[in-house]
């Protein structure tokens, strides 16, 4: 009888461990709970919680814990153990690229930076798809020895040997265990189980952050000139966490853990997804560990703009970067049989239509949604052969639509924005002559097609145009605030170039990323907040080089308080989606101005303890806080609100009712990093009816470097008066000036409806 019971027990164990219901779970563990009999945390985990064969990752630097393959009920059972702080189900995240090729060269007026050796010892860790190490952007000529403190490695595998690392690319690792546990073994035919980049995204972001000067750079003739990263002398360490089917949390956490232990100064992570509490968000968890060790983390805001509340990577210790345009464009025209010409963009580089008119059709008018979108197998050759085909943007990749048209025998494509894309244009290196047009132009073309007897059209390509005005413009796709987790913290923090960025590419795939695109290109032109993020990572490396003692918060403060909100016409930066002035929900503090960030005058610093107080203020439980901080904390009994975090922006998120006066006080502490003796005076601009902002004291006198002075900002809102002026959110700013420096903070006032309204 006993034997039978045992057998049954074994059988049920077997069943559960082999069942298809197994998933990867991440367990974060209270490191201090380890019984002393275990010599290491790993030994403790494999003895107390999980069989070694089911272990996927072990985390032992920035945080403690492990990832393992388990059935949900097994995971829940382990989660009951008092030492387990949180159990997270592993999930894939996506890269924040729009796969749109257009290019933007980093403006070369930064003489101060490019001539200097700033950043030459700063190490940037890039969590992405790996690297194509042979690119000229990653050459190490004239670079000094690798910083002695570096503890990273050059991991090897298919297509990658230690010889691929050099004094520029000083580290390369890959993290596949979490991916393989869920998505199956890495397919060696399609990608490399090594740091080598089969996708291109990682080579692009790494070279944007810290690529060397490369002369005669271009993509099929577009955007030709000098390509360079923001910190051309910075060192790169790549951490490959993204594979064909996505980037898994368990691997991202492992990469943060390694990068911090290896000794990076800056991390660039152009990955994200969703808005979840910080203790359930692996990028927030990994980056807290990084920030606590002095490592600056730049993250992408996401590409789900222009919808409000779309911004991701929301934790206040992250620097969250949206995308702006540069002053370069790739115009292309659609000329219709009625003589009208409509303007769009393109990065098509093959033989042109040479002004010849072709029949133009919009098969989606009669054919339904999948035909309108030019999805796979949706176009009948009979209907499109020898014609220019109008396809609607959305759903499948833009370049894939071109391929569908081409395979059905079409001679060209007009890609029309959906109404939700507005006039925001992204060019692509299409495989056939193609032009992207805005929603209005698309409508004009469709109405011409349905009204003309024999509708005809041609496409013309104009190459690269520089000096485009206005620029920067906040890209339509750039994700917008407010912050869905903690509305008291304004996100995104700032914007950086993220439209039409030319940077290094892989040889493993053509510029469209389609498997049928066999073109090879040293550079590619892409758009996305993925492209904006490494600009800020490179900028942080330069700032770290110039000011080695600055904390991540100090670096972010310098970038934010010196950012610009005007464009190259000297007017308010516009929003591509509306063509109207944009606001801090679109751009945070504004567009990065690197040379000014070098000398910000004052900074707003934040310590790890301040972040802990912030977590108390947003009323996370002690256990949830410990998941993030890895230390048990006891929150003070009286704690000021989350808005008292010493952030460089002021977000007055006010609840109340229609008749009340609402009042909120923000305490800020500025640290002098400018002139030893200086006097700063404040000015406030808040052009909103019913909102009054006062600052006390209004003068700050500093008599030494590193000296701190505090002040209070009081925002008072007369709700009725504000609502009668239109309501919504109000935007203004505060500037501290000593006559030389201008330290600017956006002020946003948002009144929320309360019960009874
Ligand atoms: C691996 O990739 C190749 C090339 O893309 C593909 O033909 C093959 O079917 C893939 N194998 C598996 C097992 O997915
Ligand atoms: C464009 O790139 C190609 C390939 O790298 C190179 O041969 C050519 O000289 C470049 N053209 C310009 C104008 O820089
Ligand atoms: C509205 O505000 C007034 C004044 O502050 C207060 O007396 C009243 O109780 C509030 N009403 C509600 C429904 O919150």
PDB file of C-alpha atoms in Angstrom, residues 90 181 556 659 662:
ATOM      1  CA  UNK A  90       8.142  35.647 -17.279  1.00  0.00           C
ATOM      2  CA  UNK A 181      12.869  28.010 -21.662  1.00  0.00           C
ATOM      3  CA  UNK A 556      19.204  63.454 -15.594  1.00  0.00           C
ATOM      4  CA  UNK A 659     -16.007  74.630  -5.727  1.00  0.00           C
ATOM      5  CA  UNK A 662      -6.781  73.178  -4.240  1.00  0.00           C
TER       6      UNK A 662
END
